[in-house]
PDB file of C-alpha atoms in Angstrom:
ATOM      1  CA  MET A   8     117.662 137.752 133.748  1.00  0.00           C
ATOM      2  CA  ALA A   9     114.805 135.301 133.327  1.00  0.00           C
ATOM      3  CA  THR A  10     115.545 131.672 134.051  1.00  0.00           C
ATOM      4  CA  PRO A  11     114.092 128.870 131.931  1.00  0.00           C
ATOM      5  CA  PRO A  12     112.615 125.779 133.631  1.00  0.00           C
ATOM      6  CA  SER A  13     115.888 123.891 133.287  1.00  0.00           C
ATOM      7  CA  LEU A  14     117.517 126.511 135.554  1.00  0.00           C
ATOM      8  CA  LEU A  15     119.987 127.346 132.835  1.00  0.00           C
ATOM      9  CA  ASP A  16     120.496 131.004 132.135  1.00  0.00           C
ATOM     10  CA  GLU A  17     118.224 132.341 129.406  1.00  0.00           C
ATOM     11  CA  THR A  18     121.252 133.583 127.518  1.00  0.00           C
ATOM     12  CA  VAL A  19     123.347 130.863 125.919  1.00  0.00           C
ATOM     13  CA  ALA A  20     126.934 131.655 126.901  1.00  0.00           C
ATOM     14  CA  ASP A  21     129.665 131.653 124.259  1.00  0.00           C
ATOM     15  CA  GLY A  22     131.408 128.736 125.886  1.00  0.00           C
ATOM     16  CA  GLU A  23     128.401 126.457 126.083  1.00  0.00           C
ATOM     17  CA  PRO A  24     128.426 123.197 124.135  1.00  0.00           C
ATOM     18  CA  LEU A  25     125.400 122.483 121.940  1.00  0.00           C
ATOM     19  CA  ALA A  26     124.397 118.977 120.900  1.00  0.00           C
ATOM     20  CA  ARG A  27     122.747 118.303 117.547  1.00  0.00           C
ATOM     21  CA  PHE A  28     121.360 114.772 117.618  1.00  0.00           C
ATOM     22  CA  LEU A  29     122.057 112.458 114.698  1.00  0.00           C
ATOM     23  CA  LEU A  30     119.110 110.260 113.713  1.00  0.00           C
ATOM     24  CA  SER A  31     120.295 109.506 110.181  1.00  0.00           C
ATOM     25  CA  SER A  32     123.342 107.366 109.535  1.00  0.00           C
ATOM     26  CA  SER A  33     123.966 109.579 106.517  1.00  0.00           C
ATOM     27  CA  HIS A  34     124.761 112.537 108.758  1.00  0.00           C
ATOM     28  CA  PHE A  35     128.150 111.299 109.890  1.00  0.00           C
ATOM     29  CA  ASN A  36     130.962 109.002 108.891  1.00  0.00           C
ATOM     30  CA  SER A  37     133.691 107.300 110.863  1.00  0.00           C
ATOM     31  CA  ARG A  38     135.561 110.570 111.306  1.00  0.00           C
ATOM     32  CA  SER A  39     133.146 113.450 111.426  1.00  0.00           C
ATOM     33  CA  VAL A  40     129.733 115.021 111.338  1.00  0.00           C
ATOM     34  CA  LYS A  41     128.461 116.106 107.908  1.00  0.00           C
ATOM     35  CA  ALA A  42     127.159 119.525 106.996  1.00  0.00           C
ATOM     36  CA  SER A  43     123.637 118.274 106.331  1.00  0.00           C
ATOM     37  CA  ALA A  44     123.299 117.465 110.011  1.00  0.00           C
ATOM     38  CA  PHE A  45     123.356 121.163 110.849  1.00  0.00           C
ATOM     39  CA  LEU A  46     121.114 122.507 108.095  1.00  0.00           C
ATOM     40  CA  PRO A  47     117.959 124.173 109.390  1.00  0.00           C
ATOM     41  CA  ASN A  48     114.443 122.883 109.334  1.00  0.00           C
ATOM     42  CA  PRO A  49     112.924 124.010 106.009  1.00  0.00           C
ATOM     43  CA  THR A  50     109.776 125.308 107.660  1.00  0.00           C
ATOM     44  CA  ASP A  51     111.061 127.514 110.441  1.00  0.00           C
ATOM     45  CA  GLN A  52     114.673 127.895 109.256  1.00  0.00           C
ATOM     46  CA  GLU A  53     116.006 126.905 112.662  1.00  0.00           C
ATOM     47  CA  SER A  54     118.330 124.120 113.761  1.00  0.00           C
ATOM     48  CA  SER A  55     117.276 122.472 116.977  1.00  0.00           C
ATOM     49  CA  VAL A  56     120.031 121.772 119.520  1.00  0.00           C
ATOM     50  CA  PHE A  57     120.308 120.938 123.196  1.00  0.00           C
ATOM     51  CA  ARG A  58     122.568 122.630 125.721  1.00  0.00           C
ATOM     52  CA  HIS A  59     124.607 119.616 126.699  1.00  0.00           C
ATOM     53  CA  GLY A  60     128.275 118.885 126.219  1.00  0.00           C
ATOM     54  CA  GLY A  61     128.167 115.152 125.878  1.00  0.00           C
ATOM     55  CA  GLU A  62     129.029 114.314 129.492  1.00  0.00           C
ATOM     56  CA  PRO A  63     127.549 112.501 131.213  1.00  0.00           C
ATOM     57  CA  ARG A  64     126.674 110.492 128.145  1.00  0.00           C
ATOM     58  CA  GLU A  65     123.672 108.890 129.810  1.00  0.00           C
ATOM     59  CA  GLY A  66     122.152 112.323 130.262  1.00  0.00           C
ATOM     60  CA  LEU A  67     122.737 113.184 126.628  1.00  0.00           C
ATOM     61  CA  TRP A  68     121.034 110.054 125.320  1.00  0.00           C
ATOM     62  CA  GLU A  69     118.173 110.444 127.760  1.00  0.00           C
ATOM     63  CA  ILE A  70     117.458 113.897 126.323  1.00  0.00           C
ATOM     64  CA  ALA A  71     117.639 112.459 122.824  1.00  0.00           C
ATOM     65  CA  LYS A  72     115.192 109.716 123.628  1.00  0.00           C
ATOM     66  CA  GLN A  73     112.752 111.863 125.547  1.00  0.00           C
ATOM     67  CA  GLU A  74     112.733 114.973 123.391  1.00  0.00           C
ATOM     68  CA  VAL A  75     113.802 114.015 119.876  1.00  0.00           C
ATOM     69  CA  ALA A  76     113.908 110.397 118.880  1.00  0.00           C
ATOM     70  CA  GLY A  77     111.122 108.514 120.592  1.00  0.00           C
ATOM     71  CA  GLU A  78     111.389 105.001 119.204  1.00  0.00           C
ATOM     72  CA  ARG A  79     113.853 105.976 116.495  1.00  0.00           C
ATOM     73  CA  THR A  80     117.535 105.236 116.720  1.00  0.00           C
ATOM     74  CA  VAL A  81     119.850 107.960 117.921  1.00  0.00           C
ATOM     75  CA  HIS A  82     123.248 107.260 116.410  1.00  0.00           C
ATOM     76  CA  GLY A  83     125.112 110.035 118.123  1.00  0.00           C
ATOM     77  CA  ALA A  84     125.462 113.778 118.353  1.00  0.00           C
ATOM     78  CA  GLY A  85     127.496 116.530 116.820  1.00  0.00           C
ATOM     79  CA  ILE A  86     128.656 118.982 119.450  1.00  0.00           C
ATOM     80  CA  VAL A  87     129.659 122.553 118.681  1.00  0.00           C
ATOM     81  CA  ILE A  88     130.396 125.459 120.979  1.00  0.00           C
ATOM     82  CA  ALA A  89     128.051 128.444 120.942  1.00  0.00           C
ATOM     83  CA  VAL A  90     130.822 130.848 120.024  1.00  0.00           C
ATOM     84  CA  GLN A  91     131.578 128.782 116.905  1.00  0.00           C
ATOM     85  CA  VAL A  92     127.990 129.301 115.813  1.00  0.00           C
ATOM     86  CA  ARG A  93     128.188 133.022 116.427  1.00  0.00           C
ATOM     87  CA  GLU A  94     131.501 133.349 114.615  1.00  0.00           C
ATOM     88  CA  VAL A  95     129.751 132.506 111.334  1.00  0.00           C
ATOM     89  CA  LYS A  96     127.087 135.144 112.016  1.00  0.00           C
ATOM     90  CA  LEU A  97     124.431 132.705 113.127  1.00  0.00           C
ATOM     91  CA  ALA A  98     122.587 133.158 116.406  1.00  0.00           C
ATOM     92  CA  VAL A  99     121.834 130.686 119.156  1.00  0.00           C
ATOM     93  CA  ASN A 100     119.068 131.248 121.664  1.00  0.00           C
ATOM     94  CA  SER A 101     117.410 129.313 124.415  1.00  0.00           C
ATOM     95  CA  ALA A 102     114.065 127.875 123.308  1.00  0.00           C
ATOM     96  CA  GLU A 103     112.562 125.988 126.247  1.00  0.00           C
ATOM     97  CA  PRO A 104     110.527 123.910 126.629  1.00  0.00           C
ATOM     98  CA  PRO A 105     111.736 121.246 126.449  1.00  0.00           C
ATOM     99  CA  ASP A 106     114.457 121.647 129.039  1.00  0.00           C
ATOM    100  CA  ARG A 107     117.848 122.616 127.656  1.00  0.00           C
ATOM    101  CA  HIS A 108     116.452 123.204 124.177  1.00  0.00           C
ATOM    102  CA  ALA A 109     117.963 125.948 122.032  1.00  0.00           C
ATOM    103  CA  VAL A 110     117.832 126.922 118.393  1.00  0.00           C
ATOM    104  CA  ILE A 111     120.396 128.082 115.873  1.00  0.00           C
ATOM    105  CA  THR A 112     118.805 130.892 113.878  1.00  0.00           C
ATOM    106  CA  ASP A 113     119.615 133.651 111.395  1.00  0.00           C
ATOM    107  CA  TRP A 114     120.431 131.264 108.576  1.00  0.00           C
ATOM    108  CA  PRO A 115     120.709 133.003 105.185  1.00  0.00           C
ATOM    109  CA  TRP A 116     117.194 133.593 103.919  1.00  0.00           C
ATOM    110  CA  PHE A 117     116.443 134.350 100.251  1.00  0.00           C
ATOM    111  CA  PRO A 118     112.892 133.251  99.518  1.00  0.00           C
ATOM    112  CA  SER A 119     113.189 134.604  95.977  1.00  0.00           C
ATOM    113  CA  ASP A 120     116.042 132.197  95.203  1.00  0.00           C
ATOM    114  CA  PRO A 121     115.914 129.061  97.346  1.00  0.00           C
ATOM    115  CA  ASP A 122     118.899 127.515  95.576  1.00  0.00           C
ATOM    116  CA  ILE A 123     121.206 130.401  96.462  1.00  0.00           C
ATOM    117  CA  GLN A 124     119.760 130.283  99.957  1.00  0.00           C
ATOM    118  CA  LYS A 125     120.592 126.605 100.181  1.00  0.00           C
ATOM    119  CA  ALA A 126     124.138 127.126  98.890  1.00  0.00           C
ATOM    120  CA  ARG A 127     124.842 129.837 101.461  1.00  0.00           C
ATOM    121  CA  GLN A 128     123.361 127.731 104.228  1.00  0.00           C
ATOM    122  CA  LYS A 129     125.526 124.788 103.144  1.00  0.00           C
ATOM    123  CA  GLU A 130     128.658 126.908 103.357  1.00  0.00           C
ATOM    124  CA  LEU A 131     127.907 127.812 106.963  1.00  0.00           C
ATOM    125  CA  ALA A 132     126.887 124.252 107.785  1.00  0.00           C
ATOM    126  CA  LEU A 133     130.220 123.015 106.392  1.00  0.00           C
ATOM    127  CA  ILE A 134     132.036 125.284 108.822  1.00  0.00           C
ATOM    128  CA  LEU A 135     129.975 124.095 111.784  1.00  0.00           C
ATOM    129  CA  ALA A 136     130.503 120.475 110.765  1.00  0.00           C
ATOM    130  CA  SER A 137     134.264 121.000 110.472  1.00  0.00           C
ATOM    131  CA  GLN A 138     134.346 122.203 114.074  1.00  0.00           C
ATOM    132  CA  ALA A 139     131.897 119.730 115.515  1.00  0.00           C
ATOM    133  CA  LYS A 140     132.927 116.923 117.795  1.00  0.00           C
ATOM    134  CA  LEU A 141     131.329 113.626 116.875  1.00  0.00           C
ATOM    135  CA  VAL A 142     130.007 111.694 119.856  1.00  0.00           C
ATOM    136  CA  MET A 143     128.762 108.223 118.992  1.00  0.00           C
ATOM    137  CA  ARG A 144     126.196 106.403 121.041  1.00  0.00           C
ATOM    138  CA  TYR A 145     127.507 102.908 120.391  1.00  0.00           C
TER     139      TYR A 145
ATOM    140  CA  MET B  25     128.575  91.340  81.382  1.00  0.00           C
ATOM    141  CA  PHE B  26     127.229  94.864  81.682  1.00  0.00           C
ATOM    142  CA  GLU B  27     123.705  95.561  80.687  1.00  0.00           C
ATOM    143  CA  PRO B  28     121.621  98.619  81.417  1.00  0.00           C
ATOM    144  CA  VAL B  29     118.424  98.434  83.401  1.00  0.00           C
ATOM    145  CA  SER B  30     115.499 100.658  82.547  1.00  0.00           C
ATOM    146  CA  SER B  31     113.172 102.130  85.124  1.00  0.00           C
ATOM    147  CA  SER B  32     110.294 104.526  85.522  1.00  0.00           C
ATOM    148  CA  LEU B  33     112.644 106.884  87.327  1.00  0.00           C
ATOM    149  CA  GLY B  34     115.259 106.815  84.639  1.00  0.00           C
ATOM    150  CA  ILE B  35     117.569 105.159  87.096  1.00  0.00           C
ATOM    151  CA  LEU B  36     119.914 102.629  85.627  1.00  0.00           C
ATOM    152  CA  TRP B  37     120.737 100.583  88.606  1.00  0.00           C
ATOM    153  CA  PHE B  38     120.899 100.464  92.360  1.00  0.00           C
ATOM    154  CA  GLY B  39     121.409  98.300  95.432  1.00  0.00           C
ATOM    155  CA  TYR B  40     119.210  95.434  94.792  1.00  0.00           C
ATOM    156  CA  ALA B  41     118.895  93.954  98.239  1.00  0.00           C
ATOM    157  CA  THR B  42     118.298  97.305  99.863  1.00  0.00           C
ATOM    158  CA  ALA B  43     115.681  98.324  97.386  1.00  0.00           C
ATOM    159  CA  SER B  44     113.961  94.986  97.624  1.00  0.00           C
ATOM    160  CA  ALA B  45     113.692  95.336 101.365  1.00  0.00           C
ATOM    161  CA  TYR B  46     112.438  98.888 101.038  1.00  0.00           C
ATOM    162  CA  ALA B  47     109.874  97.967  98.431  1.00  0.00           C
ATOM    163  CA  ARG B  48     108.387  95.349 100.713  1.00  0.00           C
ATOM    164  CA  ARG B  49     107.719  97.742 103.558  1.00  0.00           C
ATOM    165  CA  ASP B  50     104.106  97.739 104.523  1.00  0.00           C
ATOM    166  CA  SER B  51     103.745 101.082 106.202  1.00  0.00           C
ATOM    167  CA  ALA B  52     104.205 104.632 105.064  1.00  0.00           C
ATOM    168  CA  VAL B  53     102.832 107.814 106.478  1.00  0.00           C
ATOM    169  CA  SER B  54     102.854 110.101 103.484  1.00  0.00           C
ATOM    170  CA  SER B  55     101.968 110.109  99.833  1.00  0.00           C
ATOM    171  CA  GLU B  56     105.581 111.015  99.137  1.00  0.00           C
ATOM    172  CA  ALA B  57     106.758 107.922 100.956  1.00  0.00           C
ATOM    173  CA  ASN B  58     104.223 105.805  99.106  1.00  0.00           C
ATOM    174  CA  ALA B  59     105.295 107.214  95.772  1.00  0.00           C
ATOM    175  CA  LEU B  60     108.911 106.561  96.556  1.00  0.00           C
ATOM    176  CA  ARG B  61     108.166 103.036  97.679  1.00  0.00           C
ATOM    177  CA  GLU B  62     106.199 102.308  94.525  1.00  0.00           C
ATOM    178  CA  ALA B  63     108.894 103.771  92.328  1.00  0.00           C
ATOM    179  CA  VAL B  64     111.539 101.701  94.035  1.00  0.00           C
ATOM    180  CA  ALA B  65     109.358  98.631  93.714  1.00  0.00           C
ATOM    181  CA  GLY B  66     109.177  99.255  89.970  1.00  0.00           C
ATOM    182  CA  VAL B  67     112.917  99.436  89.749  1.00  0.00           C
ATOM    183  CA  VAL B  68     113.237  96.216  91.698  1.00  0.00           C
ATOM    184  CA  VAL B  69     111.126  94.451  89.114  1.00  0.00           C
ATOM    185  CA  ASN B  70     113.309  95.779  86.353  1.00  0.00           C
ATOM    186  CA  ALA B  71     116.427  94.811  88.218  1.00  0.00           C
ATOM    187  CA  GLN B  72     115.077  91.305  88.613  1.00  0.00           C
ATOM    188  CA  ARG B  73     114.667  91.121  84.867  1.00  0.00           C
ATOM    189  CA  SER B  74     118.182  92.110  84.073  1.00  0.00           C
ATOM    190  CA  GLU B  75     121.032  92.038  86.501  1.00  0.00           C
ATOM    191  CA  VAL B  76     123.805  94.282  86.058  1.00  0.00           C
ATOM    192  CA  LEU B  77     126.544  95.970  87.470  1.00  0.00           C
ATOM    193  CA  PHE B  78     129.471  98.075  87.321  1.00  0.00           C
ATOM    194  CA  GLY B  79     131.711  98.356  90.265  1.00  0.00           C
ATOM    195  CA  LYS B  80     131.940 101.407  92.386  1.00  0.00           C
ATOM    196  CA  THR B  81     129.188 103.317  90.595  1.00  0.00           C
ATOM    197  CA  ALA B  82     126.834 100.506  91.440  1.00  0.00           C
ATOM    198  CA  ALA B  83     127.913 100.693  95.064  1.00  0.00           C
ATOM    199  CA  ALA B  84     127.288 104.435  95.143  1.00  0.00           C
ATOM    200  CA  LEU B  85     123.829 104.012  93.642  1.00  0.00           C
ATOM    201  CA  SER B  86     123.134 101.311  96.166  1.00  0.00           C
ATOM    202  CA  GLU B  87     124.082 103.686  98.953  1.00  0.00           C
ATOM    203  CA  LEU B  88     121.923 106.402  97.412  1.00  0.00           C
ATOM    204  CA  TYR B  89     118.803 104.255  97.533  1.00  0.00           C
ATOM    205  CA  SER B  90     119.578 102.896 100.954  1.00  0.00           C
ATOM    206  CA  ILE B  91     119.908 106.425 102.331  1.00  0.00           C
ATOM    207  CA  ALA B  92     116.774 107.572 100.502  1.00  0.00           C
ATOM    208  CA  ALA B  93     114.838 104.755 102.121  1.00  0.00           C
ATOM    209  CA  GLN B  94     116.025 105.922 105.534  1.00  0.00           C
ATOM    210  CA  CYS B  95     114.748 109.414 104.797  1.00  0.00           C
ATOM    211  CA  SER B  96     111.425 108.539 103.208  1.00  0.00           C
ATOM    212  CA  GLN B  97     109.265 109.438 106.194  1.00  0.00           C
ATOM    213  CA  PRO B  98     108.468 112.948 107.390  1.00  0.00           C
ATOM    214  CA  ASP B  99     110.513 114.047 110.408  1.00  0.00           C
ATOM    215  CA  TRP B 100     113.169 111.406 109.767  1.00  0.00           C
ATOM    216  CA  ASP B 101     115.688 113.581 111.616  1.00  0.00           C
ATOM    217  CA  GLY B 102     113.514 114.237 114.653  1.00  0.00           C
ATOM    218  CA  ALA B 103     113.555 117.944 113.807  1.00  0.00           C
ATOM    219  CA  GLY B 104     110.844 118.281 111.168  1.00  0.00           C
ATOM    220  CA  ALA B 105     112.696 117.174 108.031  1.00  0.00           C
ATOM    221  CA  LEU B 106     110.775 116.609 104.814  1.00  0.00           C
ATOM    222  CA  PRO B 107     110.835 113.167 103.186  1.00  0.00           C
ATOM    223  CA  VAL B 108     113.305 112.712 100.375  1.00  0.00           C
ATOM    224  CA  ASP B 109     112.046 114.150  97.114  1.00  0.00           C
ATOM    225  CA  LEU B 110     111.697 111.737  94.183  1.00  0.00           C
ATOM    226  CA  ALA B 111     112.901 114.237  91.601  1.00  0.00           C
ATOM    227  CA  SER B 112     115.959 115.066  93.675  1.00  0.00           C
ATOM    228  CA  LEU B 113     116.646 111.358  94.043  1.00  0.00           C
ATOM    229  CA  SER B 114     116.435 110.825  90.298  1.00  0.00           C
ATOM    230  CA  PHE B 115     118.732 113.752  89.516  1.00  0.00           C
ATOM    231  CA  ALA B 116     121.176 112.541  92.153  1.00  0.00           C
ATOM    232  CA  ALA B 117     121.293 109.123  90.490  1.00  0.00           C
ATOM    233  CA  ASP B 118     121.955 110.774  87.138  1.00  0.00           C
ATOM    234  CA  PHE B 119     124.712 112.857  88.693  1.00  0.00           C
ATOM    235  CA  ILE B 120     126.431 109.833  90.221  1.00  0.00           C
ATOM    236  CA  LYS B 121     126.379 107.986  86.906  1.00  0.00           C
ATOM    237  CA  LEU B 122     128.120 110.911  85.220  1.00  0.00           C
ATOM    238  CA  ILE B 123     131.021 111.167  87.668  1.00  0.00           C
ATOM    239  CA  PRO B 124     134.257 110.426  85.774  1.00  0.00           C
ATOM    240  CA  SER B 125     135.901 107.182  86.774  1.00  0.00           C
ATOM    241  CA  SER B 126     139.042 109.103  87.708  1.00  0.00           C
ATOM    242  CA  LEU B 127     137.239 110.724  90.635  1.00  0.00           C
ATOM    243  CA  PRO B 128     136.180 109.125  93.896  1.00  0.00           C
ATOM    244  CA  LEU B 129     132.471 108.723  94.401  1.00  0.00           C
ATOM    245  CA  PRO B 130     130.659 110.832  96.992  1.00  0.00           C
ATOM    246  CA  GLU B 131     129.103 110.035 100.315  1.00  0.00           C
ATOM    247  CA  VAL B 132     125.320 110.384 100.120  1.00  0.00           C
ATOM    248  CA  THR B 133     123.353 112.422 102.626  1.00  0.00           C
ATOM    249  CA  CYS B 134     119.734 113.478 103.087  1.00  0.00           C
ATOM    250  CA  ASP B 135     119.031 117.157 103.629  1.00  0.00           C
ATOM    251  CA  PRO B 136     116.188 118.348 105.883  1.00  0.00           C
ATOM    252  CA  ASP B 137     114.436 119.947 102.895  1.00  0.00           C
ATOM    253  CA  GLY B 138     114.114 116.606 101.083  1.00  0.00           C
ATOM    254  CA  ALA B 139     117.067 117.120  98.755  1.00  0.00           C
ATOM    255  CA  ILE B 140     119.961 114.711  98.350  1.00  0.00           C
ATOM    256  CA  SER B 141     123.485 115.886  99.101  1.00  0.00           C
ATOM    257  CA  LEU B 142     126.619 114.370  97.632  1.00  0.00           C
ATOM    258  CA  ASP B 143     129.726 115.012  99.717  1.00  0.00           C
ATOM    259  CA  TRP B 144     133.421 114.610  98.934  1.00  0.00           C
ATOM    260  CA  MET B 145     135.206 114.698 102.282  1.00  0.00           C
ATOM    261  CA  GLU B 146     138.983 114.587 102.127  1.00  0.00           C
ATOM    262  CA  SER B 147     139.147 115.741 105.726  1.00  0.00           C
ATOM    263  CA  LYS B 148     137.035 117.818 108.102  1.00  0.00           C
ATOM    264  CA  ILE B 149     138.360 120.989 106.489  1.00  0.00           C
ATOM    265  CA  ARG B 150     138.505 119.829 102.867  1.00  0.00           C
ATOM    266  CA  VAL B 151     134.969 119.170 101.737  1.00  0.00           C
ATOM    267  CA  PHE B 152     132.910 119.750  98.599  1.00  0.00           C
ATOM    268  CA  SER B 153     129.152 119.290  98.980  1.00  0.00           C
ATOM    269  CA  VAL B 154     126.501 119.405  96.257  1.00  0.00           C
ATOM    270  CA  SER B 155     122.774 119.412  96.951  1.00  0.00           C
ATOM    271  CA  VAL B 156     120.554 118.283  94.101  1.00  0.00           C
ATOM    272  CA  SER B 157     117.229 120.081  94.152  1.00  0.00           C
ATOM    273  CA  PRO B 158     113.993 118.704  92.674  1.00  0.00           C
ATOM    274  CA  SER B 159     114.335 121.212  89.835  1.00  0.00           C
ATOM    275  CA  GLY B 160     117.769 119.926  88.942  1.00  0.00           C
ATOM    276  CA  ARG B 161     119.600 123.000  90.139  1.00  0.00           C
ATOM    277  CA  LEU B 162     122.706 122.284  92.137  1.00  0.00           C
ATOM    278  CA  SER B 163     123.464 124.224  95.288  1.00  0.00           C
ATOM    279  CA  PHE B 164     127.075 123.615  96.195  1.00  0.00           C
ATOM    280  CA  ALA B 165     129.552 124.788  98.784  1.00  0.00           C
ATOM    281  CA  TRP B 166     133.099 123.966  99.704  1.00  0.00           C
ATOM    282  CA  LEU B 167     135.544 124.277 102.518  1.00  0.00           C
ATOM    283  CA  ASP B 168     139.270 124.103 101.770  1.00  0.00           C
ATOM    284  CA  GLY B 169     141.203 125.089 104.842  1.00  0.00           C
ATOM    285  CA  SER B 170     140.506 128.759 105.377  1.00  0.00           C
ATOM    286  CA  ASP B 171     139.079 129.112 101.869  1.00  0.00           C
ATOM    287  CA  ARG B 172     135.363 128.606 101.411  1.00  0.00           C
ATOM    288  CA  GLY B 173     132.553 129.494  99.080  1.00  0.00           C
ATOM    289  CA  HIS B 174     129.312 128.493  97.460  1.00  0.00           C
ATOM    290  CA  GLY B 175     127.499 128.577  94.137  1.00  0.00           C
ATOM    291  CA  VAL B 176     124.556 127.399  92.096  1.00  0.00           C
ATOM    292  CA  ALA B 177     124.548 125.622  88.730  1.00  0.00           C
ATOM    293  CA  ARG B 178     121.943 124.057  86.489  1.00  0.00           C
ATOM    294  CA  PHE B 179     122.000 120.298  85.946  1.00  0.00           C
ATOM    295  CA  ALA B 180     119.957 118.793  83.120  1.00  0.00           C
ATOM    296  CA  GLY B 181     120.928 115.220  83.865  1.00  0.00           C
ATOM    297  CA  ASP B 182     123.326 114.780  80.945  1.00  0.00           C
ATOM    298  CA  GLN B 183     126.488 116.602  82.011  1.00  0.00           C
ATOM    299  CA  ILE B 184     127.985 117.680  85.310  1.00  0.00           C
ATOM    300  CA  PRO B 185     128.533 121.442  85.144  1.00  0.00           C
ATOM    301  CA  PRO B 186     132.276 122.097  84.586  1.00  0.00           C
ATOM    302  CA  ARG B 187     132.500 124.427  87.578  1.00  0.00           C
ATOM    303  CA  VAL B 188     131.150 121.746  89.860  1.00  0.00           C
ATOM    304  CA  LEU B 189     133.433 119.111  88.396  1.00  0.00           C
ATOM    305  CA  GLU B 190     136.473 121.317  88.822  1.00  0.00           C
ATOM    306  CA  GLY B 191     135.415 122.089  92.366  1.00  0.00           C
ATOM    307  CA  ILE B 192     135.297 118.400  93.193  1.00  0.00           C
ATOM    308  CA  ARG B 193     138.679 117.842  91.541  1.00  0.00           C
ATOM    309  CA  SER B 194     140.205 120.663  93.523  1.00  0.00           C
ATOM    310  CA  ILE B 195     139.084 119.182  96.817  1.00  0.00           C
ATOM    311  CA  VAL B 196     140.006 115.580  96.106  1.00  0.00           C
ATOM    312  CA  GLY B 197     143.417 116.543  94.783  1.00  0.00           C
ATOM    313  CA  TYR B 198     142.993 115.875  91.106  1.00  0.00           C
ATOM    314  CA  GLY B 199     142.582 119.476  90.017  1.00  0.00           C
ATOM    315  CA  ASP B 200     144.916 122.421  89.907  1.00  0.00           C
ATOM    316  CA  ALA B 201     142.373 125.197  89.805  1.00  0.00           C
ATOM    317  CA  THR B 202     141.645 127.375  92.788  1.00  0.00           C
ATOM    318  CA  LEU B 203     137.975 127.648  93.513  1.00  0.00           C
ATOM    319  CA  ALA B 204     136.464 131.099  93.381  1.00  0.00           C
ATOM    320  CA  ALA B 205     133.249 132.091  95.081  1.00  0.00           C
TER     321      ALA B 205
END
């Protein structure tokens, strides 16, 4: 099995936590992460995540600053487990560099009807959001 | 005293302070962001001419414009998101104004594709979410315990589609219909 630069296994194990960083205050409320936070990038239809479970927190926020946010504010992260992603028929694969980076793929794809595509993606994102643990930075 | 406010976007009213601050921003990296800023600036002028307001709808519109301002730049999510789309923003404002007073107002969210989402979240597992596309079509999905589904409906800006309205009612506890995918 090939090993990415981070020394993590190339295969994302079912039990691995995945952190989706939250740069918009609209992507969470006081109780939970919202579905929009997990929707894929419209260009490549992938959701970028990092293989980190939230502890140690300093490590999580360092990844966010170095690889995602730059000077922007990172409010927190929504953390799901890889098996939860796979249970809704999405895939998660390592995608380094950067270290620990992975992507959620296989989102419903209907280029002939983008509104149906969006609705189906929202349904899956709602499920991920319902299972996500909200980790706030402040 | 209530008094409508006109605007180039067809938006009746919104969070005045937020929009004022947004309109004064002096940097933008895309034509979309510039267009949004200019449109908001136009609404600010109109709002200055006639102040208005009506309770919780006003608060929801204020939140809508505040969130849109946050999402006006490309890559606002750090993962390649598109800036908020003006047409989606306008339709979302129309949608909010049409929500019956008997229903709670939604939480506003930006989607990575530039659409606006309106979410009714009773709990983590009781959620109804509507995305308003630039064309006015609504992509919606819901989660109600183990029940879930999705759909699409057309929105012309003058009436919330009955299926969407009933879906919201079902989630927030004011409806007695069971949603069907």
